Short mmCIF file of C-alpha atoms and ligand atoms in Angstrom, two decimals:
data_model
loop_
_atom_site.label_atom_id
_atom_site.label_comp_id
_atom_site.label_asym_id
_atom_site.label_seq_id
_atom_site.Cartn_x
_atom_site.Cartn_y
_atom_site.Cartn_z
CA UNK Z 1 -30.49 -155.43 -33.84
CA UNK Z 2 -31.05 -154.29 -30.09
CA UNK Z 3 -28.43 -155.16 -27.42
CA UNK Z 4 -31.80 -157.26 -25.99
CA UNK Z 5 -32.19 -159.68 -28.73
CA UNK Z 6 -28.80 -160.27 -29.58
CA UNK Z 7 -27.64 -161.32 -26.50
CA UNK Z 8 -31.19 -163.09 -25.77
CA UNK Z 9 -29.35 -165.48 -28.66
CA UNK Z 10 -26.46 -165.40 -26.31
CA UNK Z 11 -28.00 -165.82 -22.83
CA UNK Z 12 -31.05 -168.73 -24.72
CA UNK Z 13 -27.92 -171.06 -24.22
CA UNK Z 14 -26.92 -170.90 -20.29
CA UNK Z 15 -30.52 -169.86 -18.57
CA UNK Z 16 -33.33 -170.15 -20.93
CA UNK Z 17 -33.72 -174.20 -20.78
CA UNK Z 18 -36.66 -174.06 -18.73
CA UNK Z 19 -40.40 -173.18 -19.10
CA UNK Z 20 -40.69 -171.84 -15.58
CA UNK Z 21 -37.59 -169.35 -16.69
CA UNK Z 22 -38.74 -168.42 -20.06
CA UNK Z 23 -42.48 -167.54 -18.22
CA UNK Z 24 -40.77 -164.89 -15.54
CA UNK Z 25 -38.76 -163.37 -18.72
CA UNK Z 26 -42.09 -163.33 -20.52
CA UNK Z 27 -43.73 -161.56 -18.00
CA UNK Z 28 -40.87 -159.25 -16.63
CA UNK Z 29 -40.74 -158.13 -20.35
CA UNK Z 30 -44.96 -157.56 -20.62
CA UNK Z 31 -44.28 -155.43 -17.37
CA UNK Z 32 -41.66 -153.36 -18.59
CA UNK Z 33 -42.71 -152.77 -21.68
CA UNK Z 34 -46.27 -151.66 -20.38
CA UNK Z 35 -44.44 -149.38 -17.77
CA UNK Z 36 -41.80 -148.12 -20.98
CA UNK Z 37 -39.08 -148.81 -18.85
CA UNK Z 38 -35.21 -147.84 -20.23
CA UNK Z 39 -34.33 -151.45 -22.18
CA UNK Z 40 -30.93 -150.83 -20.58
CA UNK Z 41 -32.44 -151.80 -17.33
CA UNK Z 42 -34.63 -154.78 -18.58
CA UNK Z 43 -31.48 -156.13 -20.35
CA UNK Z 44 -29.71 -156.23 -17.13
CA UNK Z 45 -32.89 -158.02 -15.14
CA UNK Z 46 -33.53 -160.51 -17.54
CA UNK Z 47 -30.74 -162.48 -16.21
CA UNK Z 48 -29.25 -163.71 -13.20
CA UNK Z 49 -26.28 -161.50 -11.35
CA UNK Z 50 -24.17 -164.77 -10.52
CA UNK Z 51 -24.98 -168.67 -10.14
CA UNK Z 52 -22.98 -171.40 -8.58
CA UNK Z 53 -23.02 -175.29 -9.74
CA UNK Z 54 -21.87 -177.78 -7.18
CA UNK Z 55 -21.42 -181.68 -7.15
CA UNK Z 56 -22.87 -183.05 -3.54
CA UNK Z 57 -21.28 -186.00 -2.66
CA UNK Z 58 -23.52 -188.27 0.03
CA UNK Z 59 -23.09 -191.35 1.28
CA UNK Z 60 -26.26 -193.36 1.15
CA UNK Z 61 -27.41 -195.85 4.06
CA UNK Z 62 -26.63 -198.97 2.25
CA UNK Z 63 -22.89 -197.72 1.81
CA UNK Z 64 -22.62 -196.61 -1.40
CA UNK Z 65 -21.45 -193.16 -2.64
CA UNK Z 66 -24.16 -190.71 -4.84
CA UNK Z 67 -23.34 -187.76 -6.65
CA UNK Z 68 -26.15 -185.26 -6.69
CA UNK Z 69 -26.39 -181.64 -8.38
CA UNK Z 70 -26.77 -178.26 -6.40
CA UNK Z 71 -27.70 -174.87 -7.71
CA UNK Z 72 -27.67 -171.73 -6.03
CA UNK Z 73 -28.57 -168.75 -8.48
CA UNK Z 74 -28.75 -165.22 -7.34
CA UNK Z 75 -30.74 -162.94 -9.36
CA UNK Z 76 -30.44 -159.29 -8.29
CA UNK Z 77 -28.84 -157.50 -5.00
CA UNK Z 78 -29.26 -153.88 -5.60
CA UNK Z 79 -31.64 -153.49 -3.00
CA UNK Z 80 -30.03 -156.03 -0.50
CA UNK Z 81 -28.73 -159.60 -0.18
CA UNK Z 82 -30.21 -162.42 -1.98
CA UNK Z 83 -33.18 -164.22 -0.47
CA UNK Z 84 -34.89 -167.56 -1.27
CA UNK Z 85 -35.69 -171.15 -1.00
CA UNK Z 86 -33.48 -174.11 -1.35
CA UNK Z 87 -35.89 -176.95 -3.06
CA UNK Z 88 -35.33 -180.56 -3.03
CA UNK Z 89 -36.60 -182.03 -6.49
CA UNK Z 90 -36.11 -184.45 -8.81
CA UNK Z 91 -36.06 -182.40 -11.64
CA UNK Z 92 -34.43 -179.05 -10.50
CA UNK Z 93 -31.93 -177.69 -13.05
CA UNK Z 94 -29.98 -174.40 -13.62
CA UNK Z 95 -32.46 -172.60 -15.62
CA UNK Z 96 -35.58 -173.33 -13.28
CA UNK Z 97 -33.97 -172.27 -9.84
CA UNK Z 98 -32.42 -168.86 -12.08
CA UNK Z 99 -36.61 -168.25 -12.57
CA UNK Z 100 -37.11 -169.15 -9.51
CA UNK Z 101 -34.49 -166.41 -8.23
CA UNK Z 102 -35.33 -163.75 -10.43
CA UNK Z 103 -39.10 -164.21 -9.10
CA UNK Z 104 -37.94 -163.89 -5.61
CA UNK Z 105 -36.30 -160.55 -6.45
CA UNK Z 106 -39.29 -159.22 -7.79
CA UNK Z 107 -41.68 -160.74 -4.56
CA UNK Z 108 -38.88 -159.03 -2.74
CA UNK Z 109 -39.00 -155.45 -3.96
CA UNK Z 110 -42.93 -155.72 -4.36
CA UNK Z 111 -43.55 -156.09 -0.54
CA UNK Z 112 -40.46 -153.01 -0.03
CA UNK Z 113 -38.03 -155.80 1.80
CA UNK Z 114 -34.32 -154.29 1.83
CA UNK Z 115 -33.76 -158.22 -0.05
CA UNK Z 116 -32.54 -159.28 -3.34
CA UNK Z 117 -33.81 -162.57 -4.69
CA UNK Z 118 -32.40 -166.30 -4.90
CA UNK Z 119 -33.11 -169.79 -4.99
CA UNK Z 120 -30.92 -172.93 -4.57
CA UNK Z 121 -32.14 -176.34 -5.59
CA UNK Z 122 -30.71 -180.25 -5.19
CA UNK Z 123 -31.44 -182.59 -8.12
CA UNK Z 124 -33.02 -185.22 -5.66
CA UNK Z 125 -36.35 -187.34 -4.71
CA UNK Z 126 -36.38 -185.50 -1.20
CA UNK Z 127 -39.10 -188.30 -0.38
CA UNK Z 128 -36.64 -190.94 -1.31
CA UNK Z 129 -34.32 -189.72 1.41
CA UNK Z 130 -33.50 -191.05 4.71
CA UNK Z 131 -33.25 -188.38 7.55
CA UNK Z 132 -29.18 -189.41 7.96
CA UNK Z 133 -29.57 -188.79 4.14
CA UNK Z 134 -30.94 -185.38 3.91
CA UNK Z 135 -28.61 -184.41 6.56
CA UNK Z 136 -25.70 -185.47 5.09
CA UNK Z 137 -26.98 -184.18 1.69
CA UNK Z 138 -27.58 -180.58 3.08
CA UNK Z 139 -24.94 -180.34 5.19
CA UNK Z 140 -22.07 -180.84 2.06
CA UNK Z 141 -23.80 -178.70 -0.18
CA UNK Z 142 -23.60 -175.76 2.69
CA UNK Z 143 -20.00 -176.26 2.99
CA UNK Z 144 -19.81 -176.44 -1.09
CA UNK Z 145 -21.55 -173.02 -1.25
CA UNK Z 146 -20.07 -171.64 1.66
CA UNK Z 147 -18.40 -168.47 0.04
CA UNK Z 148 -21.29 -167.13 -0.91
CA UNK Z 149 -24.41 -167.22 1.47
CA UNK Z 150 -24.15 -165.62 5.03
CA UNK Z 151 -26.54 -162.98 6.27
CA UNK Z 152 -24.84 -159.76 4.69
CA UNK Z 153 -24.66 -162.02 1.32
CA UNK Z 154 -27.52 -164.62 0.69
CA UNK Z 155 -30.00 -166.55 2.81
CA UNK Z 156 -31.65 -169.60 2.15
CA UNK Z 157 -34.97 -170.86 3.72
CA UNK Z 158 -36.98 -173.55 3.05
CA UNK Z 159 -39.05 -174.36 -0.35
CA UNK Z 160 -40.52 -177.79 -1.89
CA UNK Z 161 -38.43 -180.83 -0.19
CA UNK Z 162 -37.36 -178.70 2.57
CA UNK Z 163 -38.50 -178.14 6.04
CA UNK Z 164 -37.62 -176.50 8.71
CA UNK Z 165 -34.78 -179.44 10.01
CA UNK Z 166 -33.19 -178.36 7.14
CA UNK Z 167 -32.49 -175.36 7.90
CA UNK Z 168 -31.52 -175.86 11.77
CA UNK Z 169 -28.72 -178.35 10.07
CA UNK Z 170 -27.44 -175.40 7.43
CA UNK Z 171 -27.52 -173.23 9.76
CA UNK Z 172 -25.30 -175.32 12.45
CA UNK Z 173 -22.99 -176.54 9.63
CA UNK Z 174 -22.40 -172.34 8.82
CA UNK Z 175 -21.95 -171.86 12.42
CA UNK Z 176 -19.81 -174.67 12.84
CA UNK Z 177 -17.44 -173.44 10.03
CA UNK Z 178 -17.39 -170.04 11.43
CA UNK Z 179 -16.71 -171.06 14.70
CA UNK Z 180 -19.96 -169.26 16.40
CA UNK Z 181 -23.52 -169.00 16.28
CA UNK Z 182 -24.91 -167.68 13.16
CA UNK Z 183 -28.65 -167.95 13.17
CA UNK Z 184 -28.76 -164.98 10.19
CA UNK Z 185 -27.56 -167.10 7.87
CA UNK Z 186 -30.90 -169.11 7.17
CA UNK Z 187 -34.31 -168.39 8.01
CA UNK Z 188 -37.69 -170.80 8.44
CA UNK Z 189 -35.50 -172.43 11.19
CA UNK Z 190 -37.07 -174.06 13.95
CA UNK Z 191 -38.13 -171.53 16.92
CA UNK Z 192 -35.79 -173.59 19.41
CA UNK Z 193 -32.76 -172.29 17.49
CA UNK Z 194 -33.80 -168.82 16.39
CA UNK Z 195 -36.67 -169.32 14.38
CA UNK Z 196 -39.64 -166.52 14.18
CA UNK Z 197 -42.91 -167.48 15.40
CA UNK Z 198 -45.48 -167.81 12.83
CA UNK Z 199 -42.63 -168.44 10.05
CA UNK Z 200 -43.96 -171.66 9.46
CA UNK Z 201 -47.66 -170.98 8.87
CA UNK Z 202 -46.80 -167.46 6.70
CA UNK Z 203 -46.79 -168.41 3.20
CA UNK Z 204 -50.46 -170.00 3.46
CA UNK Z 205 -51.91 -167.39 5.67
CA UNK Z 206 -50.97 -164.61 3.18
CA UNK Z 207 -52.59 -166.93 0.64
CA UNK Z 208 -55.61 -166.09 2.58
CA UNK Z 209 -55.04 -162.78 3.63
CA UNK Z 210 -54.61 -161.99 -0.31
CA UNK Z 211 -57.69 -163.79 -1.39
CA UNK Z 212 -59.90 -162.20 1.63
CA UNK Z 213 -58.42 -158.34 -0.09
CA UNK Z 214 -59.00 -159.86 -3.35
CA UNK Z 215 -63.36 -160.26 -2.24
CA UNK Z 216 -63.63 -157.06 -0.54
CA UNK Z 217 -61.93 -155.59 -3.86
CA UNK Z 218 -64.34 -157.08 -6.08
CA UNK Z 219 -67.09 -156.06 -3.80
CA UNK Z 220 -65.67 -152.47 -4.41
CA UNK Z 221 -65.71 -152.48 -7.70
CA UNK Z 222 -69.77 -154.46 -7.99
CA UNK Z 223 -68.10 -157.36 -9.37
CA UNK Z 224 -68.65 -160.34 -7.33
CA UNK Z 225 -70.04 -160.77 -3.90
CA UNK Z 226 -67.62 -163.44 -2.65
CA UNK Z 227 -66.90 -163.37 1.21
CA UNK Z 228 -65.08 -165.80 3.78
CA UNK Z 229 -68.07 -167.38 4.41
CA UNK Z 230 -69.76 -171.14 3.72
CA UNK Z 231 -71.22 -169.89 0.62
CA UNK Z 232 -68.02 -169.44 -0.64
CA UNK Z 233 -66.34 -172.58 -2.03
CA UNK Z 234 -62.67 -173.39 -2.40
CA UNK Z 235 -59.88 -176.10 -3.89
CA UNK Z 236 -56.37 -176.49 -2.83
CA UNK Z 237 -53.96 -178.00 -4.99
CA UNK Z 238 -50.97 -179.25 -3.03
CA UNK Z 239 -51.07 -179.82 0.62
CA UNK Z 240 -47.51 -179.13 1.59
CA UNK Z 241 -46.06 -176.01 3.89
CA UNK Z 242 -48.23 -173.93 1.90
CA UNK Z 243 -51.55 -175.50 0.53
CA UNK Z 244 -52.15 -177.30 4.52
CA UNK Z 245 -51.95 -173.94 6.08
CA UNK Z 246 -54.15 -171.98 3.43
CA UNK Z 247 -56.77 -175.18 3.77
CA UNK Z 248 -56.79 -174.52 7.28
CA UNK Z 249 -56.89 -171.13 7.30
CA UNK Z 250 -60.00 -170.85 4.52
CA UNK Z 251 -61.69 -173.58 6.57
CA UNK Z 252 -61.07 -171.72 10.27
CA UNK Z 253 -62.51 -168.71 8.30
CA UNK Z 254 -65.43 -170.69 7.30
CA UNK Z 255 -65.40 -171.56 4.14
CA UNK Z 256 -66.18 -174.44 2.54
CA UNK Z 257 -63.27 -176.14 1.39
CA UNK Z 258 -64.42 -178.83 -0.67
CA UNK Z 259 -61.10 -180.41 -1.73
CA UNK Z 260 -57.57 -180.71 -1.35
CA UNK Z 261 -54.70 -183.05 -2.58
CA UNK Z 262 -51.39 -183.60 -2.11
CA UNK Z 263 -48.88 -185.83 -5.14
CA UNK Z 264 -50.54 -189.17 -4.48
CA UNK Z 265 -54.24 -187.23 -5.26
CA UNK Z 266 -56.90 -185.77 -3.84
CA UNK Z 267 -60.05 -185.96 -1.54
CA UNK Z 268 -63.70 -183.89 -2.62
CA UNK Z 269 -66.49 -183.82 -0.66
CA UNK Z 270 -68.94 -180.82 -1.77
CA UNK Z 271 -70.77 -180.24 1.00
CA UNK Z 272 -66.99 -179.78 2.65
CA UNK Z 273 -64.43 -181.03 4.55
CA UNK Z 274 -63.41 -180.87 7.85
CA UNK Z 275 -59.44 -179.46 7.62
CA UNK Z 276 -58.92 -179.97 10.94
CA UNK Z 277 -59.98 -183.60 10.56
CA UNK Z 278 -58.17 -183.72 7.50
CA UNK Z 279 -54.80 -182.89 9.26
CA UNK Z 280 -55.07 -185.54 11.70
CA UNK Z 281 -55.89 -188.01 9.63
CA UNK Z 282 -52.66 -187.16 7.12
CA UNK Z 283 -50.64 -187.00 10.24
CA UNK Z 284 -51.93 -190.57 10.97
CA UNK Z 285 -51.57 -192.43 7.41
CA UNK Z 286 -48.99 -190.18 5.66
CA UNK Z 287 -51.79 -189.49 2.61
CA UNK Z 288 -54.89 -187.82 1.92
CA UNK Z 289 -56.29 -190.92 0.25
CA UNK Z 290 -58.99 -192.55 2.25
CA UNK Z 291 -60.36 -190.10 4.26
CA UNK Z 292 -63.57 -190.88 5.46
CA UNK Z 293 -66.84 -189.59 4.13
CA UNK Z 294 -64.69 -187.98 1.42
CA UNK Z 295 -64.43 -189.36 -2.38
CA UNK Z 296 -61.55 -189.47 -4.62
CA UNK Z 297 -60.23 -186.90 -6.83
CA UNK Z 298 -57.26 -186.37 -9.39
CA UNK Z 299 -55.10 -183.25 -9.45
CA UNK Z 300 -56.17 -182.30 -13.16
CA UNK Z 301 -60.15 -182.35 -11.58
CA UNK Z 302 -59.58 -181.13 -8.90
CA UNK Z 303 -58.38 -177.95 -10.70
CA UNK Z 304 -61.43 -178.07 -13.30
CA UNK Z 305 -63.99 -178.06 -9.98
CA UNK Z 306 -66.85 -175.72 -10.09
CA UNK Z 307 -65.51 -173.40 -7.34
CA UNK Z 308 -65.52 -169.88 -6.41
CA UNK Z 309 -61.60 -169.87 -4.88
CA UNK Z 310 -58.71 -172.03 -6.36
CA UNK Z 311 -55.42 -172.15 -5.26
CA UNK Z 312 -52.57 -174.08 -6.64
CA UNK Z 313 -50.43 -174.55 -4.21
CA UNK Z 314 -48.47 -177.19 -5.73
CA UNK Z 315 -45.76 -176.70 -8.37
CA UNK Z 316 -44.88 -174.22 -11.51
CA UNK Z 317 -46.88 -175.03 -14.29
CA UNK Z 318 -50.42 -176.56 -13.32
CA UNK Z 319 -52.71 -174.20 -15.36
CA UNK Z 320 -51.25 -173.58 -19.15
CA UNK Z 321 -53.11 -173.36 -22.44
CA UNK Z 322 -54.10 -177.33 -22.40
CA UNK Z 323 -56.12 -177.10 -19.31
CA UNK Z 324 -57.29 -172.90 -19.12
CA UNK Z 325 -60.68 -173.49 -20.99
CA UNK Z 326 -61.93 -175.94 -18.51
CA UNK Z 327 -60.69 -173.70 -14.86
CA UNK Z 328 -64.40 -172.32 -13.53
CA UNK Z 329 -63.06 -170.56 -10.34
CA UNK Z 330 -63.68 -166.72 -9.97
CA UNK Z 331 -60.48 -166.31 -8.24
CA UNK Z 332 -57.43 -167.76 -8.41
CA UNK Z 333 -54.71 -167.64 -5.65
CA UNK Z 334 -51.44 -168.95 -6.63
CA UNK Z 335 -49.96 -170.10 -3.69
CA UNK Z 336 -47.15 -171.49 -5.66
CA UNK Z 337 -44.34 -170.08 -7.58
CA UNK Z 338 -45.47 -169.81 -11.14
CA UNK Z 339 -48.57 -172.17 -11.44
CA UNK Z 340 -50.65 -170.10 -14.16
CA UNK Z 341 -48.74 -169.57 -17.32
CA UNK Z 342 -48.53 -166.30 -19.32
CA UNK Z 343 -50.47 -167.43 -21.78
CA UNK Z 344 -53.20 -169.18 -19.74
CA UNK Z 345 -52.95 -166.36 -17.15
CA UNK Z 346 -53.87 -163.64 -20.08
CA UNK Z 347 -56.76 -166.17 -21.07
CA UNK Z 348 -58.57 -166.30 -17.53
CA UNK Z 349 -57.74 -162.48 -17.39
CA UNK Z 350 -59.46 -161.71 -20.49
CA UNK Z 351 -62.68 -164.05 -19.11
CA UNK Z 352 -62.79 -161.81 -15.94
CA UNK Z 353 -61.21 -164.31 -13.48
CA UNK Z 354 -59.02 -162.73 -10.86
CA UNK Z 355 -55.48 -163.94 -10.42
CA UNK Z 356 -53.63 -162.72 -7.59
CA UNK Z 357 -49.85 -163.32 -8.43
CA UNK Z 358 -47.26 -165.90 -7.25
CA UNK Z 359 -45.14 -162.91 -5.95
CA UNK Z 360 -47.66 -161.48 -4.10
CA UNK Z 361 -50.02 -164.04 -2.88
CA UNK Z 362 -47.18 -166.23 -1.61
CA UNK Z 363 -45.27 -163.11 -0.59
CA UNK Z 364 -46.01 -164.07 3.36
CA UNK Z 365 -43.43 -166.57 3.78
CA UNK Z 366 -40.30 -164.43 2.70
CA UNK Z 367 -41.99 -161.04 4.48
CA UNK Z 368 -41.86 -163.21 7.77
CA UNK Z 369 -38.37 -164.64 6.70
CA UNK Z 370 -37.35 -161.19 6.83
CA UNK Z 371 -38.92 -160.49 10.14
CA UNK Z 372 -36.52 -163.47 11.20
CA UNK Z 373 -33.82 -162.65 10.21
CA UNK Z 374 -34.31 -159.15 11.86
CA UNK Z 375 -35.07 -160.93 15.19
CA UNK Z 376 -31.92 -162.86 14.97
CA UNK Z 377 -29.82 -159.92 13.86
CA UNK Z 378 -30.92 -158.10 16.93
CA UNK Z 379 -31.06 -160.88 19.12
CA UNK Z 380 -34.89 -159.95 20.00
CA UNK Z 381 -37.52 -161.90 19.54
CA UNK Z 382 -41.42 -160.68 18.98
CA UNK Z 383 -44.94 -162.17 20.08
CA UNK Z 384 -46.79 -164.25 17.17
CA UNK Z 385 -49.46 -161.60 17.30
CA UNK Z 386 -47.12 -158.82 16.17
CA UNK Z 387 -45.52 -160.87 13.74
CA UNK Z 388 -49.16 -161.75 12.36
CA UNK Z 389 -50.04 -158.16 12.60
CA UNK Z 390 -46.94 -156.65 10.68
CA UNK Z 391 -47.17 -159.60 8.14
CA UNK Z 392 -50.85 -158.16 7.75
CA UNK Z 393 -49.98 -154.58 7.34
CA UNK Z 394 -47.38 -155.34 4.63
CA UNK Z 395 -49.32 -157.60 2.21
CA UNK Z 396 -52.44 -154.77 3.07
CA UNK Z 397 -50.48 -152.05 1.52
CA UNK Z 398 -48.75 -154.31 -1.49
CA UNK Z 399 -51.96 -155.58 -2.33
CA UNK Z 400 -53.74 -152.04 -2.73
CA UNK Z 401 -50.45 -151.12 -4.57
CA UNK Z 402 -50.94 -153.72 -7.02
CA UNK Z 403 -54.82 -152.84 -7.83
CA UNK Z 404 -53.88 -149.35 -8.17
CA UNK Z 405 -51.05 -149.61 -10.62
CA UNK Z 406 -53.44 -152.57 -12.55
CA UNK Z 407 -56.61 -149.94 -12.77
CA UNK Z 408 -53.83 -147.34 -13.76
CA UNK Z 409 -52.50 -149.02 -16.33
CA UNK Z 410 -55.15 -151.41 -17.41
CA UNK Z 411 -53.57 -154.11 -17.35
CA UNK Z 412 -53.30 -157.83 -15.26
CA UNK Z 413 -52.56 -158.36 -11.62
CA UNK Z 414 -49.55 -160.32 -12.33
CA UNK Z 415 -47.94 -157.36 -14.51
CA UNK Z 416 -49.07 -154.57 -12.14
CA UNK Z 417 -47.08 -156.83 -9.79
CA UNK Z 418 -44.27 -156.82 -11.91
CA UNK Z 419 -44.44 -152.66 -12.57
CA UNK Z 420 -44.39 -152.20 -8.94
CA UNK Z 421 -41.58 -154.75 -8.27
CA UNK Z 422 -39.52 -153.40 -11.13
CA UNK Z 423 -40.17 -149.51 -10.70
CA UNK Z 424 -38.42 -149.89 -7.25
CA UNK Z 425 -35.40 -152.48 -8.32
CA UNK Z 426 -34.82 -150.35 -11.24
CA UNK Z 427 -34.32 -147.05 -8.81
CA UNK Z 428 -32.13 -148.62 -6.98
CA UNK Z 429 -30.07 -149.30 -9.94
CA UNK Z 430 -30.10 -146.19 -11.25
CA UNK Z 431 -28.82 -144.40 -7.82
CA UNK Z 432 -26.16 -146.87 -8.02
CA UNK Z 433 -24.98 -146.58 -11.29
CA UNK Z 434 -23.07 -149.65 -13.40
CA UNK Z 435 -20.15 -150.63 -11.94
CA UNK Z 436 -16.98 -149.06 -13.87
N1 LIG O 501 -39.31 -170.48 -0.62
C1 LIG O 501 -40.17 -169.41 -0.27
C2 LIG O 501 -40.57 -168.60 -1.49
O1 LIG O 501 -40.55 -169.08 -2.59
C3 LIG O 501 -39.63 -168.56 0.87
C4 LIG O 501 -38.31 -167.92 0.62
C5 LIG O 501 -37.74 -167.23 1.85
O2 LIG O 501 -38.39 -167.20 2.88
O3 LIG O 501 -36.62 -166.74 1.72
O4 LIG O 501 -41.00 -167.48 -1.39
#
């Protein structure tokens, strides 16, 4: 037996509980087998360098004392200290943020950032919370993980159930503990207190960035003859700090978005909506629901619409093998950490659709995390155009790396991804060496 099964016996029992962890390790092992990588190397990637388990103690508004459950799981730091999200769900566990962290260390090393991946999570209703709540809930489990983040260590930023107030308050209680400013320490943090312009809009205007390299690919190669125009249609699952800003930015472009939803549901209207309206009115009523001249729509349609674009920008897991036959969109932009499963992913593959991967298509938000937390290394802050531009430039060039390595080795975008990710993690490693 190879040192890669037995201890996959060993390993099933503290990280493999989840299907969003079991997906990345089905995938990371589909890349590096296709790439005939040393197993020595995949045995080490398949699972997380260290993770930390912490009770959060809060006291709610109405006096009484809850105990909630923090994660914070970092997967790889050959390259450079962890990066990732801390999310705010009820149903966070170990095993899902350890997926979540080994994806951010391959989105990482894909787009050449000198960052290692991570991802911290809170076993709580974030919409349940009060904003005394989520303060006092962040701020504790800061102090709990203390000894490890900082910015030569690990950084956090926001992810689902985050924002960026919770980062300004992670980053004061760091400081605060310290005893001076640290703005390194976190990034997606307002711009008042060191955040980057253009942070907050990044993850969904790669999504569209992506999508537009994605048409003029397929124009390339005579395959389709999409472009960011009104003949071009387009449904967002999840309207959050990623599906809003890719609405917008498809719509600005001019497509024609027909629908979008957030948890309560969604709105469809196929001769399009109007995202700027649609923004206003959220910001007005709190929900999509209602919008006028627009009809209602639930997230399993919306995902089944006859579109040209689709992009689930929601959560892991919204496309899998119950729901693959009935997806009719050409291209599929997951603006979400690990919507399409393997399984469904090799299906739509196979049918011709084009998937651009989690780890790439969301790649924006940690490329202009890392332009933040240069900024606030140095102390010098850039214009939103330059930030725009360089976020440009670097999903350009990982994009055409991805096609390239796919058409080389024949296989799908999200396991060209993975080659390219993997190829420079696992030089890094090797330069190293194994520690004795
Ligand atoms: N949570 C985001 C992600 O999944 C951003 C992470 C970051 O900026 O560090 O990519």
């Amino acid at each position: 037996m190879s040192n890669i099964s037995k201890n996959k016996d060993f390993s099933s029992h503290l990280w493999d509980s989840s299907e969003l962890y079991r997906d990345a390790v089905t995938q990371l092992e589909s890349a590096t087998k296709t790439m005939n990588l040393d197993p020595n190397l995949t045995e080490r990637l398949r699972v997380p360098k260290r993770a930390m388990i912490v009770t959060v103690p809060v006291r709610m508004d109405d006096g009484s004392v809850k105990c909630f459950e923090g994660f914070r799981v970092q997967h790889n730091i050959t390259l450079g200290p962890a990066k990732g999200g801390i999310r705010f769900h009820h149903d966070v566990n170990l095993s899902e943020v350890a997926g979540l962290a080994m994806l951010m260390s391959f989105k990482c090393s894909l787009v050449g950032l000198p960052l290692g991946g991570g991802k911290g999570g809170i076993r709580v209703d974030a919409t349940q919370l009060s904003r005394a709540e989520h303060q006092a809930l962040i701020r504790r489990y800061t102090m709990e993980i203390i000894n490890i983040i900082g910015p030569e260590k690990d950084i956090p930023a926001p992810d689902v159930g985050t924002n960026a107030q919770t980062m300004a308050w992670m980053m004061d209680t760091y400081s605060m503990a310290k005893g001076y400013p640290v703005p390194g320490v976190v990034t997606g943090k307002p711009v008042d207190v060191g955040g980057s312009l253009g942070r907050a809009e990044s993850t969904g205007r790669g999504v569209v960035y992506t999508t537009e390299h994605a048409m003029k690919y397929l124009e390339k190669k005579g395959k389709s003859k999409l472009k960011m125009d009104s003949s071009t249609t387009v449904a967002v699952q999840g309207f959050g700090n990623v599906g809003s800003i890719a609405a917008y930015d498809y719509w600005q472009k001019g497509m024609k978005v027909v629908a979008v939803s957030d948890v309560s549901g969604g709105i469809y209207n196929k001769n399009g909506l109007d995202i700027g309206k649609v923004m206003e009115y959220l910001a007005l009523n709190r929900v999509l629901a209602g919008f006028p001249g627009s009809e209602p729509i639930t997230n399993a349609d919306l995902l089944e619409l006859n579109v040209d674009v689709l992009t689930p920008a929601a959560m892991e897991g919204a496309i899998t093998s119950k729901n693959v036959k009935n997806i009719k969109a050409k291209i599929i932009a997951e603006g979400a950490n690990g919507p399409v499963s393997p399984e469904a992913m090799n299906e739509l593959e196979d049918c011709g659709v084009f998937i651009i991967p989690d780890v790439l298509c969301n790649a924006g938000g940690v490329i202009v995390s890392y332009f933040e937390w240069v900024q606030g290394l140095q102390q010098f802050f850039w214009s939103e155009e330059e930030v725009n531009q360089k976020l440009a430039d670097v999903l350009e060039s990982a994009f055409n790396k991805v096609v390239a390595l796919k058409e080389q080795y024949k296989c799908g975008m999200k396991t060209a991804a993975l080659i390219s990710a993997v190829d420079r993690m696992s030089k890094a490693m090797l330069l190293r060496g194994l520690f004795p």
